[in-house]
PDB file of C-alpha atoms in Angstrom:
ATOM      1  CA  UNK A  13       0.532  -0.150   0.071  1.00 49.00           C
ATOM      2  CA  UNK A  14       1.249   3.321  -0.517  1.00 53.00           C
ATOM      3  CA  UNK A  15       1.331   6.244   1.768  1.00 58.00           C
ATOM      4  CA  UNK A  16      -0.784   8.597   0.298  1.00 64.00           C
ATOM      5  CA  UNK A  17      -3.855   5.481   0.633  1.00 67.00           C
ATOM      6  CA  UNK A  18      -3.563   5.774  -3.539  1.00 77.00           C
ATOM      7  CA  UNK A  19      -2.872   3.338  -4.877  1.00 81.00           C
ATOM      8  CA  UNK A  20      -2.554   3.795  -9.266  1.00 78.00           C
ATOM      9  CA  UNK A  21      -4.545   1.677 -11.498  1.00 83.00           C
ATOM     10  CA  UNK A  22      -3.150   0.459 -14.888  1.00 84.00           C
ATOM     11  CA  UNK A  23      -4.271   1.373 -17.777  1.00 84.00           C
ATOM     12  CA  UNK A  24      -5.487  -0.782 -20.435  1.00 89.00           C
ATOM     13  CA  UNK A  25      -3.041  -3.104 -22.652  1.00 92.00           C
ATOM     14  CA  UNK A  26      -2.372  -2.439 -25.094  1.00 93.00           C
ATOM     15  CA  UNK A  27      -3.976  -3.795 -28.952  1.00 93.00           C
ATOM     16  CA  UNK A  28      -1.236  -5.099 -31.519  1.00 93.00           C
ATOM     17  CA  UNK A  29      -3.544  -2.514 -33.863  1.00 94.00           C
ATOM     18  CA  UNK A  30      -2.543   0.067 -31.585  1.00 94.00           C
ATOM     19  CA  UNK A  31       1.752  -1.213 -31.392  1.00 94.00           C
ATOM     20  CA  UNK A  32       1.448  -1.623 -35.241  1.00 93.00           C
ATOM     21  CA  UNK A  33      -0.038   2.076 -35.612  1.00 94.00           C
ATOM     22  CA  UNK A  34       2.269   3.553 -33.269  1.00 94.00           C
ATOM     23  CA  UNK A  35       5.433   1.662 -35.243  1.00 93.00           C
ATOM     24  CA  UNK A  36       3.826   3.079 -39.263  1.00 93.00           C
ATOM     25  CA  UNK A  37       3.756   6.486 -37.453  1.00 92.00           C
ATOM     26  CA  UNK A  38       6.983   6.785 -35.097  1.00 91.00           C
ATOM     27  CA  UNK A  39       8.844   5.388 -37.874  1.00 89.00           C
ATOM     28  CA  UNK A  40       7.148   7.731 -41.459  1.00 89.00           C
ATOM     29  CA  UNK A  41       8.578  10.906 -39.495  1.00 86.00           C
ATOM     30  CA  UNK A  42      12.934  11.914 -39.531  1.00 81.00           C
ATOM     31  CA  UNK A  43      12.608  13.269 -36.110  1.00 84.00           C
ATOM     32  CA  UNK A  44      10.495  11.385 -32.816  1.00 78.00           C
ATOM     33  CA  UNK A  45      12.129  14.255 -30.394  1.00 82.00           C
ATOM     34  CA  UNK A  46       9.818  16.796 -32.734  1.00 86.00           C
ATOM     35  CA  UNK A  47       6.976  14.822 -33.162  1.00 88.00           C
ATOM     36  CA  UNK A  48       3.888  16.262 -32.213  1.00 92.00           C
ATOM     37  CA  UNK A  49       3.242  13.319 -30.086  1.00 94.00           C
ATOM     38  CA  UNK A  50      -0.396  15.055 -29.156  1.00 94.00           C
ATOM     39  CA  UNK A  51      -0.982  13.860 -32.832  1.00 93.00           C
ATOM     40  CA  UNK A  52       0.280  10.206 -32.956  1.00 93.00           C
ATOM     41  CA  UNK A  53      -1.460   9.951 -30.027  1.00 94.00           C
ATOM     42  CA  UNK A  54      -4.768  10.852 -31.409  1.00 94.00           C
ATOM     43  CA  UNK A  55      -4.366   8.372 -33.899  1.00 94.00           C
ATOM     44  CA  UNK A  56      -3.362   5.518 -31.900  1.00 94.00           C
ATOM     45  CA  UNK A  57      -7.249   6.248 -29.804  1.00 94.00           C
ATOM     46  CA  UNK A  58      -8.789   5.818 -32.695  1.00 93.00           C
ATOM     47  CA  UNK A  59      -7.408   2.562 -33.595  1.00 89.00           C
ATOM     48  CA  UNK A  60      -8.108   1.421 -30.658  1.00 81.00           C
ATOM     49  CA  UNK A  61     -11.043   2.795 -28.974  1.00 84.00           C
ATOM     50  CA  UNK A  62      -8.765   3.906 -25.598  1.00 87.00           C
ATOM     51  CA  UNK A  63      -8.156   7.427 -24.440  1.00 91.00           C
ATOM     52  CA  UNK A  64      -4.312   7.984 -23.822  1.00 92.00           C
ATOM     53  CA  UNK A  65      -2.663  10.610 -23.797  1.00 94.00           C
ATOM     54  CA  UNK A  66       0.667  12.235 -24.878  1.00 94.00           C
ATOM     55  CA  UNK A  67       2.918  11.497 -22.548  1.00 95.00           C
ATOM     56  CA  UNK A  68       2.392   7.933 -22.621  1.00 95.00           C
ATOM     57  CA  UNK A  69       2.265   6.425 -26.199  1.00 94.00           C
ATOM     58  CA  UNK A  70       5.994   8.609 -26.636  1.00 94.00           C
ATOM     59  CA  UNK A  71       7.047   6.268 -23.097  1.00 95.00           C
ATOM     60  CA  UNK A  72       5.273   3.274 -25.230  1.00 94.00           C
ATOM     61  CA  UNK A  73       7.321   4.364 -27.958  1.00 93.00           C
ATOM     62  CA  UNK A  74      10.426   5.063 -26.073  1.00 92.00           C
ATOM     63  CA  UNK A  75       9.627   1.729 -24.109  1.00 92.00           C
ATOM     64  CA  UNK A  76       9.715  -0.877 -27.841  1.00 91.00           C
ATOM     65  CA  UNK A  77      12.387   0.201 -28.682  1.00 88.00           C
ATOM     66  CA  UNK A  78      14.338  -0.185 -25.146  1.00 88.00           C
ATOM     67  CA  UNK A  79      13.387  -3.633 -25.746  1.00 84.00           C
ATOM     68  CA  UNK A  80      14.267  -3.816 -29.268  1.00 80.00           C
ATOM     69  CA  UNK A  81      17.495  -3.757 -28.304  1.00 74.00           C
ATOM     70  CA  UNK A  82      17.868  -5.875 -26.326  1.00 69.00           C
ATOM     71  CA  UNK A  83      14.720  -8.635 -28.003  1.00 61.00           C
ATOM     72  CA  UNK A  84      15.157 -11.051 -30.037  1.00 62.00           C
ATOM     73  CA  UNK A  85      15.007  -9.656 -33.917  1.00 59.00           C
ATOM     74  CA  UNK A  86      12.181 -11.653 -34.556  1.00 54.00           C
ATOM     75  CA  UNK A  87      10.215  -9.563 -31.629  1.00 55.00           C
ATOM     76  CA  UNK A  88       9.285  -6.425 -32.407  1.00 55.00           C
ATOM     77  CA  UNK A  89      10.336  -4.418 -35.625  1.00 58.00           C
ATOM     78  CA  UNK A  90      10.589  -7.485 -37.604  1.00 53.00           C
TER      79      UNK A  90
END
């Protein structure tokens, strides 16, 4: 239990369609550092029907890139 008494609720799991959309959008961009993550979040939300915010989408992309460097070649970006 946390000290404040409030526990953070988990969001819904990312669907395959949401992840694929995120990959396609980030691959199409020449510079992910200057991307408008709000627009990316809107596109991902239109596919998955969830209400993901820009920082959550950006974190997912960062996590996916990090996992790819430590994963087998047949996983995320194959």
